[in-house]
CSV table of C-alpha atoms and ligand atoms in Angstrom, one decimal:
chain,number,residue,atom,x,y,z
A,1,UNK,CA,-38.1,0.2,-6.0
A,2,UNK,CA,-39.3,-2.9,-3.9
A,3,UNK,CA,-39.8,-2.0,-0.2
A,4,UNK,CA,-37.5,-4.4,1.6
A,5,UNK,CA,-40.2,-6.6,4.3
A,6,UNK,CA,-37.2,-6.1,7.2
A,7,UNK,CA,-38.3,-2.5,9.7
A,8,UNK,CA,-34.3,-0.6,9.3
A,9,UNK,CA,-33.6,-0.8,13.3
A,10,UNK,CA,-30.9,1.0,15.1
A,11,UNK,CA,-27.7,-0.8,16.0
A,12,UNK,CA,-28.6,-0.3,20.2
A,13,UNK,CA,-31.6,-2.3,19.3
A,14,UNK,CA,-30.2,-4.7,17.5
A,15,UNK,CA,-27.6,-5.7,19.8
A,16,UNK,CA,-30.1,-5.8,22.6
A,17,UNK,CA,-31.8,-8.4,20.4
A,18,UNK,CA,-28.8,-10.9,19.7
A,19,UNK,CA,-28.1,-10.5,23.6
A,20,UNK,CA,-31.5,-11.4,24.7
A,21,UNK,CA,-31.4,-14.6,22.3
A,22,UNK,CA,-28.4,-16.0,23.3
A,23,UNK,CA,-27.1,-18.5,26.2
A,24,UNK,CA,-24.1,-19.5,27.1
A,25,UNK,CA,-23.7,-22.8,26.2
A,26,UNK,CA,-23.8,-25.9,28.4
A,27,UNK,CA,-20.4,-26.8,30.7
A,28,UNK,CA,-18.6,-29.7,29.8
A,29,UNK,CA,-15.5,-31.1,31.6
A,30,UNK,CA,-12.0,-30.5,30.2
A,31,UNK,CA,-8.6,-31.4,31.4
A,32,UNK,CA,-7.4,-28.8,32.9
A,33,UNK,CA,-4.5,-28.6,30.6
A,34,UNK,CA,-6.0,-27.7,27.4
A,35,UNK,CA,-8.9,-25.2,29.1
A,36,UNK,CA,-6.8,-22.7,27.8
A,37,UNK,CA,-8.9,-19.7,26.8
A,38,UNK,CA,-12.2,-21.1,28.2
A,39,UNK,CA,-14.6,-19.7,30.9
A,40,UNK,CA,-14.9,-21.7,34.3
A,41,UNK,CA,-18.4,-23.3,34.2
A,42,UNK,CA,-18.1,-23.7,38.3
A,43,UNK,CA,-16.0,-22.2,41.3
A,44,UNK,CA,-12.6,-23.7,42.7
A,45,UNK,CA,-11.7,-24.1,46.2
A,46,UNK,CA,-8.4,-24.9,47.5
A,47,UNK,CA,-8.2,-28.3,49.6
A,48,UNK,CA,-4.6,-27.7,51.0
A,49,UNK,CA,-3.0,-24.5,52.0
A,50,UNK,CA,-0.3,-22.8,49.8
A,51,UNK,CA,2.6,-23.2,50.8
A,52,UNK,CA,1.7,-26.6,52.2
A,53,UNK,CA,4.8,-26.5,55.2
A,54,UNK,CA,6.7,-23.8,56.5
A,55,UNK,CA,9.3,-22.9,53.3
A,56,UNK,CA,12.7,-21.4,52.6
A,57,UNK,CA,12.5,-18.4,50.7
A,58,UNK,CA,16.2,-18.8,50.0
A,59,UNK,CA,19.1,-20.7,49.8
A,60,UNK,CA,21.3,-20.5,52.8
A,61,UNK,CA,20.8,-21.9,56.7
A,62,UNK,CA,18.3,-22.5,59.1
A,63,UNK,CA,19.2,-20.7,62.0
A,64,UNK,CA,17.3,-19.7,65.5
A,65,UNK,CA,17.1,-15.9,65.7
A,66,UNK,CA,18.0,-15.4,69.1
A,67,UNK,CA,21.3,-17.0,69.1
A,68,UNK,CA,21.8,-13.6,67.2
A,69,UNK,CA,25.3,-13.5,64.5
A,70,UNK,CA,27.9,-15.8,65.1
A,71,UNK,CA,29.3,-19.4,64.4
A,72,UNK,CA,27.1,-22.3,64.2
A,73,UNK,CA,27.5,-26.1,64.1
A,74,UNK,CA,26.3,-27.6,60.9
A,75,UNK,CA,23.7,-30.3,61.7
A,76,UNK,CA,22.8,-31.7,58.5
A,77,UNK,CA,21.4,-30.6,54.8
A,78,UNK,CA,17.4,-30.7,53.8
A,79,UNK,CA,16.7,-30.4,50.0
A,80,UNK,CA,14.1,-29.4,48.8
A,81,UNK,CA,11.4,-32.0,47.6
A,82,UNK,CA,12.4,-34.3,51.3
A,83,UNK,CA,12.1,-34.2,54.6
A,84,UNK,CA,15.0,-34.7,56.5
A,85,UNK,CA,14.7,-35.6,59.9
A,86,UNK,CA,16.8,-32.7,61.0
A,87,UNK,CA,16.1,-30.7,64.3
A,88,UNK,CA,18.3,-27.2,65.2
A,89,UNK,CA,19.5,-26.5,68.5
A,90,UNK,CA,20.5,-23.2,70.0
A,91,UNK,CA,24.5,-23.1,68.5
A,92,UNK,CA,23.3,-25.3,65.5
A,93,UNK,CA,22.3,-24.5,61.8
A,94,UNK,CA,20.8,-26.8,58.9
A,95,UNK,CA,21.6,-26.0,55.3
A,96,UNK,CA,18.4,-25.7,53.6
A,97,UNK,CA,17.5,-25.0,49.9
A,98,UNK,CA,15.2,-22.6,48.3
A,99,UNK,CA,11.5,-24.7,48.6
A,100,UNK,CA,12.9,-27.3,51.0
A,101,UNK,CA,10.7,-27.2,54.1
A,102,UNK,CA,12.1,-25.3,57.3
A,103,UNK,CA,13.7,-27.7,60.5
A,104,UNK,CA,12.1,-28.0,63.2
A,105,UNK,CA,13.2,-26.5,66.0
A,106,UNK,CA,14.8,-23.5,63.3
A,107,UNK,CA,12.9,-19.9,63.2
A,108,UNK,CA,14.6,-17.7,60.6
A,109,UNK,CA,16.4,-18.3,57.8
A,110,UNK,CA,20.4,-16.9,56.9
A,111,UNK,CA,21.0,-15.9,53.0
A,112,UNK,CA,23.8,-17.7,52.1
A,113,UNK,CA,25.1,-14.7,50.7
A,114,UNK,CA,25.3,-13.3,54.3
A,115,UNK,CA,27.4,-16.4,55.4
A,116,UNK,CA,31.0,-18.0,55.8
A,117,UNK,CA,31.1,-21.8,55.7
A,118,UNK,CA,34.3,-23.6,57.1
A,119,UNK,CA,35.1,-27.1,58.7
A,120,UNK,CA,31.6,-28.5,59.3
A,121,UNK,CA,30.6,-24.7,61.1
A,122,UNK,CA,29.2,-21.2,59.4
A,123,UNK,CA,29.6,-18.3,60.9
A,124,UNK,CA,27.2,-16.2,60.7
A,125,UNK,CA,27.9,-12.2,59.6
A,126,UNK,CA,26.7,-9.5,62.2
A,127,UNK,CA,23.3,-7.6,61.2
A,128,UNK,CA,20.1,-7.5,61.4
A,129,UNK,CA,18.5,-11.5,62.3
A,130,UNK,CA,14.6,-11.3,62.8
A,131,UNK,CA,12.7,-14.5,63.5
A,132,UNK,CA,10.7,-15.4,60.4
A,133,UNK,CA,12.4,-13.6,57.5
A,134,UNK,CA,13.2,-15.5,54.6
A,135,UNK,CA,10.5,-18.0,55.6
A,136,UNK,CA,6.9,-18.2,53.9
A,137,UNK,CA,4.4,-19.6,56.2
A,138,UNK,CA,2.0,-22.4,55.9
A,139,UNK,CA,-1.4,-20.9,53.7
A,140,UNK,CA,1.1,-17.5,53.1
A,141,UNK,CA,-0.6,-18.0,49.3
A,142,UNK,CA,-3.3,-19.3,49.3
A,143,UNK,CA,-5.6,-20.7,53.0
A,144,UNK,CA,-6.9,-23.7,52.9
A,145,UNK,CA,-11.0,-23.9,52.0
A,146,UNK,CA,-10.4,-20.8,50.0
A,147,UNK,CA,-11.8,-19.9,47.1
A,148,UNK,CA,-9.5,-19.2,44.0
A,149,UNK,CA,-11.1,-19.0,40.9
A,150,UNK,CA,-15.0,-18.3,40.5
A,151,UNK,CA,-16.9,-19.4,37.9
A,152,UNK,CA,-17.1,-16.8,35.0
A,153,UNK,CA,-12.9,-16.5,35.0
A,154,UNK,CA,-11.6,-16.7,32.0
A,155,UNK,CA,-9.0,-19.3,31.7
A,156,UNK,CA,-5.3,-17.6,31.1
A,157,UNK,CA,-1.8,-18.5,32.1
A,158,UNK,CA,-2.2,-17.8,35.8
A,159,UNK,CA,-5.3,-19.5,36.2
A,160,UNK,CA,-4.3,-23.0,34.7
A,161,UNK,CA,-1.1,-22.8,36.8
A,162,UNK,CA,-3.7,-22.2,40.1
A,163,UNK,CA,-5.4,-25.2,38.8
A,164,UNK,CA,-2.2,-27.3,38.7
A,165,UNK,CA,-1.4,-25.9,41.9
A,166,UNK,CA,-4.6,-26.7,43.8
A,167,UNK,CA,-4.4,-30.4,41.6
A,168,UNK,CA,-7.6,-30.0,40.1
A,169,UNK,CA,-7.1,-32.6,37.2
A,170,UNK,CA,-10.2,-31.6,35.6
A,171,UNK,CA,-12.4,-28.2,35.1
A,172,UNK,CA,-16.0,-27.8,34.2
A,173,UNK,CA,-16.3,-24.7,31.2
A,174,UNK,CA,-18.6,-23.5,29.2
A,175,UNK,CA,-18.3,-25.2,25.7
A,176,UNK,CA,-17.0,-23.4,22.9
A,177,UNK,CA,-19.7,-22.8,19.7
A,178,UNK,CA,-18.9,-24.3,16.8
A,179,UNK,CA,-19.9,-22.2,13.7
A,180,UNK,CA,-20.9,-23.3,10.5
A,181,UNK,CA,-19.6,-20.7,7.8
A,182,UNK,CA,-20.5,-20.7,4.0
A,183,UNK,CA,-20.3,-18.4,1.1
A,184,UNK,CA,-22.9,-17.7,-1.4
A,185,UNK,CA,-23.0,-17.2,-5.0
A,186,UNK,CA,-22.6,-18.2,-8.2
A,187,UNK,CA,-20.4,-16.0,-9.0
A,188,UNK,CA,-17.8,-17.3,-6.6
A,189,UNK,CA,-15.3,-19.6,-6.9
A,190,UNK,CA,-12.7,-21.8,-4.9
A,191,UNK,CA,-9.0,-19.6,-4.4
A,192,UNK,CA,-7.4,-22.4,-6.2
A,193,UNK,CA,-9.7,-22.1,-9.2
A,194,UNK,CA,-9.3,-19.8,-12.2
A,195,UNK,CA,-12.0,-17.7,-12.3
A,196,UNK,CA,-14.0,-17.9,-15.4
A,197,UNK,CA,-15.5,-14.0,-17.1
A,198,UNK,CA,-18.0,-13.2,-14.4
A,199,UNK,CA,-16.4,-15.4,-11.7
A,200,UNK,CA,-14.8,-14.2,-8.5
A,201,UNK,CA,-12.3,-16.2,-6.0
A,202,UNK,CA,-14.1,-16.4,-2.5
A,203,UNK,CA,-13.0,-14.3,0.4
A,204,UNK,CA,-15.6,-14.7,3.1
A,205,UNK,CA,-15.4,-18.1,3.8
A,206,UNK,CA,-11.5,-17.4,4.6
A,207,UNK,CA,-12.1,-14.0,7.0
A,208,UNK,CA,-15.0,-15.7,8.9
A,209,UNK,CA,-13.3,-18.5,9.8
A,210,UNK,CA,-10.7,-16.6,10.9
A,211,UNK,CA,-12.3,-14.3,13.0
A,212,UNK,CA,-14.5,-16.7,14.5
A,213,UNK,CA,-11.3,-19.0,15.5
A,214,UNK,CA,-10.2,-15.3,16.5
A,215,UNK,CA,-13.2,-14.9,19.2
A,216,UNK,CA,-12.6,-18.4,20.7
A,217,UNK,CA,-15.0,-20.5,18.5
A,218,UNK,CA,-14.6,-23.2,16.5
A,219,UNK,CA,-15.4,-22.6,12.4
A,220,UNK,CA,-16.8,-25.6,10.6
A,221,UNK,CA,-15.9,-25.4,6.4
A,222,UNK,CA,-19.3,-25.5,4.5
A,223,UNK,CA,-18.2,-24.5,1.1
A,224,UNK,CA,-19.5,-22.5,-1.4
A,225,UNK,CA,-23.6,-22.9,-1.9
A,226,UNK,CA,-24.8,-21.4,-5.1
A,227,UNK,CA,-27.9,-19.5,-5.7
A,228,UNK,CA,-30.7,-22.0,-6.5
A,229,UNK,CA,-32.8,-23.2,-3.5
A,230,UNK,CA,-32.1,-26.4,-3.1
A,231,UNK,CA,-28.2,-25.7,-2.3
A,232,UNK,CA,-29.2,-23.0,0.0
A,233,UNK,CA,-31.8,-25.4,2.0
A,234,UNK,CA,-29.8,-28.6,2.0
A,235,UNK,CA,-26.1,-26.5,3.1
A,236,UNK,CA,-28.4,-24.3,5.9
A,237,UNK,CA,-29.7,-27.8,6.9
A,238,UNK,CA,-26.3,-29.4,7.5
A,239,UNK,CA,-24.7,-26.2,9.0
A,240,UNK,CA,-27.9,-26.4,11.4
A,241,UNK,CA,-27.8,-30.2,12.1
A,242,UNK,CA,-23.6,-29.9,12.3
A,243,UNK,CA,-23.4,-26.3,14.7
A,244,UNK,CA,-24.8,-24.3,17.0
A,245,UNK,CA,-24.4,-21.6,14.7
A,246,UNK,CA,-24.9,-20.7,11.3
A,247,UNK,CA,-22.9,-17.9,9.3
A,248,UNK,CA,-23.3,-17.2,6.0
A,249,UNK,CA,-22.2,-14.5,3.8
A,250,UNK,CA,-24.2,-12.9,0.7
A,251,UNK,CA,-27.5,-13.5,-0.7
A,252,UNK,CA,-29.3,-11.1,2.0
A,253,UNK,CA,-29.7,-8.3,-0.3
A,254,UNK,CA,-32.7,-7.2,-2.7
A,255,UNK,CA,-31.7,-9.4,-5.5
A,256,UNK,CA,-33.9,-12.1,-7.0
A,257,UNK,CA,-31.5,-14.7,-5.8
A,258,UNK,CA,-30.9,-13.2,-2.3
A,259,UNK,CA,-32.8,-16.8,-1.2
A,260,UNK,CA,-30.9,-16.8,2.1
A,261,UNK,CA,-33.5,-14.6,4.1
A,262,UNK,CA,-36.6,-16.0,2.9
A,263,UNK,CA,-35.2,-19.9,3.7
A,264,UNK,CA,-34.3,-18.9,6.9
A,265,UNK,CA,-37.9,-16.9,7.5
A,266,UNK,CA,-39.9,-19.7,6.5
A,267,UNK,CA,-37.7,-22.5,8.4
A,268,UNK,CA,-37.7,-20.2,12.0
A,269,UNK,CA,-37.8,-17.1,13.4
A,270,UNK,CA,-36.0,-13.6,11.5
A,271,UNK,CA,-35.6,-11.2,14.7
A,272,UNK,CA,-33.8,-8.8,12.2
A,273,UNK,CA,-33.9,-8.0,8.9
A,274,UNK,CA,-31.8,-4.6,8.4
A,275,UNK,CA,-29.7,-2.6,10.7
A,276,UNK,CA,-29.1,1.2,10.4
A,277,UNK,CA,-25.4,0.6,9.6
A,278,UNK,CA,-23.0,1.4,7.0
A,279,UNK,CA,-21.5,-1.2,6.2
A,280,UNK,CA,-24.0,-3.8,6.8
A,281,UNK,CA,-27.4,-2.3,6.1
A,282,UNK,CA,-28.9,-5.8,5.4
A,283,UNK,CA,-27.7,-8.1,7.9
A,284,UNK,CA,-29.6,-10.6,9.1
A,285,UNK,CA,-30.4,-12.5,12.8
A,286,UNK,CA,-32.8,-15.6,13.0
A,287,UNK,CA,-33.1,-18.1,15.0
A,288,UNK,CA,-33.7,-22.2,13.8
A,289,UNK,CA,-34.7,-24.7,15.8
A,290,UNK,CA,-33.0,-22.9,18.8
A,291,UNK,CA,-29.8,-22.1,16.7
A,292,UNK,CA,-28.6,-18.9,15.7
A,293,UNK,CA,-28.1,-18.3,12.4
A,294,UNK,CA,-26.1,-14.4,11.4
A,295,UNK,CA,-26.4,-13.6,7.6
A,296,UNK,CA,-23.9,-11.3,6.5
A,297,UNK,CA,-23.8,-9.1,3.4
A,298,UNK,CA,-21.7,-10.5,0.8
A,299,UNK,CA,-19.5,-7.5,0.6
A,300,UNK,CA,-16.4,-8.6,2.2
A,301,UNK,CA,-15.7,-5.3,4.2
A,302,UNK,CA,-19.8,-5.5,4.9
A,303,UNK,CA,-19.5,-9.2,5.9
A,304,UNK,CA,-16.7,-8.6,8.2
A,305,UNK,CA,-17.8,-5.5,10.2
A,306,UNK,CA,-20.6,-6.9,10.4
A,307,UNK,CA,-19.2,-10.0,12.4
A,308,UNK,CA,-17.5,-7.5,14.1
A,309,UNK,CA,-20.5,-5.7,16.0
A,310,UNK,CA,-23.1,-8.4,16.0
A,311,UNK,CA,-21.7,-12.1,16.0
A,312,UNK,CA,-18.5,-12.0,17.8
A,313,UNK,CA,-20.3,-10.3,21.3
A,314,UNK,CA,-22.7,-13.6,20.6
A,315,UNK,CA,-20.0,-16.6,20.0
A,316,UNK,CA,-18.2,-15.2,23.2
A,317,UNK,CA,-21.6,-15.0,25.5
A,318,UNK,CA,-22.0,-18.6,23.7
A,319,UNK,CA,-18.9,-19.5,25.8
A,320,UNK,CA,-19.6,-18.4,29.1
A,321,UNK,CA,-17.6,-14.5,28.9
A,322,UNK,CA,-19.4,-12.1,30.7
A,323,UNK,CA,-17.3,-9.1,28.8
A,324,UNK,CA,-18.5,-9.7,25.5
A,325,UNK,CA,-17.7,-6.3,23.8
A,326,UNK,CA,-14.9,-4.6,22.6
A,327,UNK,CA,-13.1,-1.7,24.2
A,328,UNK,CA,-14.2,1.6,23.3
A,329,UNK,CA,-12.1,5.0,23.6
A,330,UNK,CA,-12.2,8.4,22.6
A,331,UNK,CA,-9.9,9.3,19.3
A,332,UNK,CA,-9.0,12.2,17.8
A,333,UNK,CA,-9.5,12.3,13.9
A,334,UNK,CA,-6.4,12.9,12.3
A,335,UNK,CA,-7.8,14.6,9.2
A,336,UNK,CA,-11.2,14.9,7.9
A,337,UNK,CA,-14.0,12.5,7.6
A,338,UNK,CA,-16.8,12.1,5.0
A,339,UNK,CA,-19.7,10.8,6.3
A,340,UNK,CA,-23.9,10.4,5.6
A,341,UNK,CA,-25.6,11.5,8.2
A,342,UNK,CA,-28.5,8.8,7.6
A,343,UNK,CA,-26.2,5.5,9.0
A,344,UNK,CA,-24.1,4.8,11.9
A,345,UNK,CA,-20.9,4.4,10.1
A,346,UNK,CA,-17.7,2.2,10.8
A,347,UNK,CA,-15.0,2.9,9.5
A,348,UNK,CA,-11.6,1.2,9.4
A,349,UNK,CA,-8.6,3.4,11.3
A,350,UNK,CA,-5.1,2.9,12.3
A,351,UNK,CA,-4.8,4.3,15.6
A,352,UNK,CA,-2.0,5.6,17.5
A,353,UNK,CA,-1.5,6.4,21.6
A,354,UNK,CA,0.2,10.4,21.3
A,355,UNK,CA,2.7,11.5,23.2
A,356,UNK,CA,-0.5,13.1,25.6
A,357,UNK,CA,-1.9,9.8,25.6
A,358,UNK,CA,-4.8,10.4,23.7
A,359,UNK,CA,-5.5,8.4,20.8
A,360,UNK,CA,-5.1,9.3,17.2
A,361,UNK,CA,-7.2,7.8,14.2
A,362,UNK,CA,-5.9,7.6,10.8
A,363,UNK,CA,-7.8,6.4,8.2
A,364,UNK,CA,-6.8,3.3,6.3
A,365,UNK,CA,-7.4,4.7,2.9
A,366,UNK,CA,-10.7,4.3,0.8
A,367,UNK,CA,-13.3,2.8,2.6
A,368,UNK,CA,-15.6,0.8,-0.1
A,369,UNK,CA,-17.4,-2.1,0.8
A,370,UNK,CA,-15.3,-4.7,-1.2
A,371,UNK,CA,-12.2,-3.2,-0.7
A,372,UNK,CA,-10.7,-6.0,2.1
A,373,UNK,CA,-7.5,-3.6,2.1
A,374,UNK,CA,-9.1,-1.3,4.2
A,375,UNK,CA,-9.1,-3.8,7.1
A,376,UNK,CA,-5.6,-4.8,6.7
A,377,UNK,CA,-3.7,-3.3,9.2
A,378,UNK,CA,-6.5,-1.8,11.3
A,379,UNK,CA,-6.6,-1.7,14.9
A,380,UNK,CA,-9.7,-0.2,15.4
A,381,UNK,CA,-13.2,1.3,14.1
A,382,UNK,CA,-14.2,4.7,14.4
A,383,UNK,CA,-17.8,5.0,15.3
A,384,UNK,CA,-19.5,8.1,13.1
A,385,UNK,CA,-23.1,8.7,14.6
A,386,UNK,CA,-26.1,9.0,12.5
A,387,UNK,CA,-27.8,12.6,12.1
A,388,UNK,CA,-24.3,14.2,11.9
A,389,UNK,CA,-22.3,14.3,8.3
A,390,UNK,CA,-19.0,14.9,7.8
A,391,UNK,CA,-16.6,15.4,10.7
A,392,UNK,CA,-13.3,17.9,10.8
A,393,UNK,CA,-10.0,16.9,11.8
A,394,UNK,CA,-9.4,16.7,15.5
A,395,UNK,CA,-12.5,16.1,16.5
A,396,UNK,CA,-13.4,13.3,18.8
A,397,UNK,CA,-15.3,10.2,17.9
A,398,UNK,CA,-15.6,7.1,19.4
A,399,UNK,CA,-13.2,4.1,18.2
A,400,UNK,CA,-13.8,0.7,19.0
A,401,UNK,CA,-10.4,-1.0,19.8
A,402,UNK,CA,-9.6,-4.1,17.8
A,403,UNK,CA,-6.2,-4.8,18.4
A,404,UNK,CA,-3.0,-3.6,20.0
A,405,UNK,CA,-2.4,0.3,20.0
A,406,UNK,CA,1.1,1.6,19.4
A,407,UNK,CA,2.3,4.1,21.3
A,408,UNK,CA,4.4,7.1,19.4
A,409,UNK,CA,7.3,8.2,21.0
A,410,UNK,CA,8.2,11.9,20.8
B,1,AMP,P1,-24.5,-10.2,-2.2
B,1,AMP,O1,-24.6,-9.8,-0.8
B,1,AMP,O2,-24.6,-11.7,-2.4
B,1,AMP,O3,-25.4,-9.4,-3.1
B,1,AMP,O4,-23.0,-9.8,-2.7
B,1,AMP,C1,-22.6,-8.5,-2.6
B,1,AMP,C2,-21.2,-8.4,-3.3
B,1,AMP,O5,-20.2,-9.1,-2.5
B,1,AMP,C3,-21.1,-9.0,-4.7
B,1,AMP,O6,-20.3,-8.1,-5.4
B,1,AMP,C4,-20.5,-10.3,-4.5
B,1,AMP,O7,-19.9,-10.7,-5.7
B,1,AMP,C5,-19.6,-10.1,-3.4
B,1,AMP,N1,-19.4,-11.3,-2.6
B,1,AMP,C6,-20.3,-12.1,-2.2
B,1,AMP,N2,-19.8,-13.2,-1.5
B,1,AMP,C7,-18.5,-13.1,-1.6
B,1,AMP,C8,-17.4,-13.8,-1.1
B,1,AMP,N3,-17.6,-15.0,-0.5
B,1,AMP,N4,-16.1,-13.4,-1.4
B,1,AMP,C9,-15.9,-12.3,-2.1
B,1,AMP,N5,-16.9,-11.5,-2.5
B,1,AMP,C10,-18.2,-11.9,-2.3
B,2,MG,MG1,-24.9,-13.0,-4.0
């Protein structure tokens, strides 16, 4: 059997290799609008302080404390969004909206709720009137000068509505990767083509670009390349000149028209050749001209677990996330597990938070390379260690978590 050229690593090695070769990718400057989802490049201060004036916190009147419960003369109305040149007096009140800023001269603030209004006057019911309830103080929020988002946040809801409220029209972040994905093979064909006897429809194409929009990043559509070398050097080319990274799927293995590997070795750098992983074994990592090119195994099961562990940790260090792994937990194995001893093995579960709060894994039926149904409905990977075979129901494993977790209820 021919030797394959690639040392088998372990997957710790491996990884440690993909995170030493990548960067996050230069900042550019967004609206701050559509930086949904993307890592702040640099750190935001705020110029004014939040509130910016002293501020109802309720609907009602604007009263001074220490003229205690009691009637009032109404002096006038401030809405919120003006400033009404109002001023309360001892005996006097101001009705004032939720927002609108306080009166001068006023120190608490009455609930409307707690009030009576009548003929111009409110009286005011007996209990407890402190001076500066219901009022939220200039800088309660946020000071001014401080600092509210540092650079390496990942942009969410709350964030961009900080950035609206500081009025920072525009953000530096770290650019997103784009990816160049293809397929290989002359055996596969378009989804909307019949296949012809030996013909298969592509898959690959259709998962990658998925999960790679999934982690953030921005798929480009390459096609299909088949298994001569010219397609293979002029679609690597223009995935290299278009991206900053290149993903292919098949042509890594042993066969005589596996020409992906050897293109890439003689064009740059291959820092791996095979992993110690089931599925996966031959997946490849080279860089090109300072781009990063991942070669998965054509197996779609292979090609996405693959992506998985090696090239989604990479696209999201690409874009400035300093978290670039998945959460891992302990699971309980909900029946038995066959297993090699001589791979790390990932294998597709459904997993379940128990009534105890520990986490159940149950498998999603047979776990062949090519069988894409295994991945359908899975929410995580259970990790089976190399130089232990075969593991027993309720023993514990470790699962990465690739989704949400439902909890049973008892
Ligand atoms: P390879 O890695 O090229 O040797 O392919 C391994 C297996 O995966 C073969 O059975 C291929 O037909 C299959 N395969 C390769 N690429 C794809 C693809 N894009 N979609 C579905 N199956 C594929
Ligand atoms: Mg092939």
């Amino acid at each position: 059997m021919p030797e394959s050229p690639y040392p088998m690593i372990e997957i710790e090695a491996a990884l440690a290799i993909v995170e030493r070769e990548v960067r996050p990718l230069p900042a550019i400057r967004l609206a701050f609008a559509e930086a949904m989802g993307h890592v702040l490049a640099e750190d935001i201060y705020a110029a004014e302080p939040m509130p910016p004036f002293p501020a109802a916190a309720v609907d009602g009147f604007a009263v001074i404390a220490a003229d205690g419960p009691g009637r009032r003369r109404i002096v006038g109305d401030q809405m919120a969004g003006y400033v009404a040149k109002l001023r309360v007096e001892p005996g006097t009140a101001a009705r004032v909206t939720t927002g609108a800023p306080v009166p001068a001269g006023a120190d608490t603030m009455i609930m409307v709720e707690q009030t009576e209004e009548r003929d111009g006057q409110v009286d005011i019911r007996p209990g407890d009137i402190q001076a500066g309830a219901n009022i939220r103080p200039v800088g309660q929020d946020i000071n001014q000068g401080q600092l509210v988002l540092s650079q390496g946040t990942v942009l969410g809801p709350p964030e961009l509505g900080l950035l609206g409220t500081v009025g920072q029209a525009e953000v530096a972040v770290y650019r997103r990767p784009t990816v160049a994905v293809m397929s290989t093979g002359d055996e596969i064909v378009e989804p909307h083509h019949t296949p012809q006897p030996g013909q298969i429809r592509d898959a690959n194409r259709f998962t990658l670009m998925g999960v790679v929009r999934d982690a953030g990043a921005v798929p480009l559509d390459l096609g299909i390349i088949r298994d001569d070398v010219t397609s293979v050097q002029e679609t690597i080319e223009r995935g290299l000149a278009q991206a900053d990274v290149l993903l292919t799927s098949g042509g890594v293995s042993m066969g005589e028209l596996d020409l992906v590997k050897p293109y890439l070795a003689s064009r740059g750098a291959i820092h791996f050749g095979r992993v110690n992983t089931k599925p996966g074994k031959p997946v490849t990592f080279a860089t090109v001209d300072g781009k990063l090119c991942f070669a998965m195994p054509g197996f779609p099961v292979s090609a996405l677990v693959s992506f998985e562990i090696f090239v989604r940790p990479a696209l999201l260090k690409m874009a400035g996330h300093r978290h670039f792994y998945r959460p891992r937990e302990q699971a309980v194995l909900a029946h038995d597990v066959g297993h090699t001893a001589a791979r790390t093995e990932f294998q597709r579960v459904v997993l379940k938070r128990r009534a105890d709060g520990r986490l159940l894994a149950s498998t999603t039926g047979a776990q062949g390379s090519g069988r894409l149904l295994s991945m359908v409905g899975a929410n995580g990977l259970i990790v089976l260690p190399h130089g232990q075979a075969d593991f027993q129901a309720g023993t514990v494993v470790e699962a990465v978590i690739l989704g949400p977790v439902e909890i049973e209820t008892a």
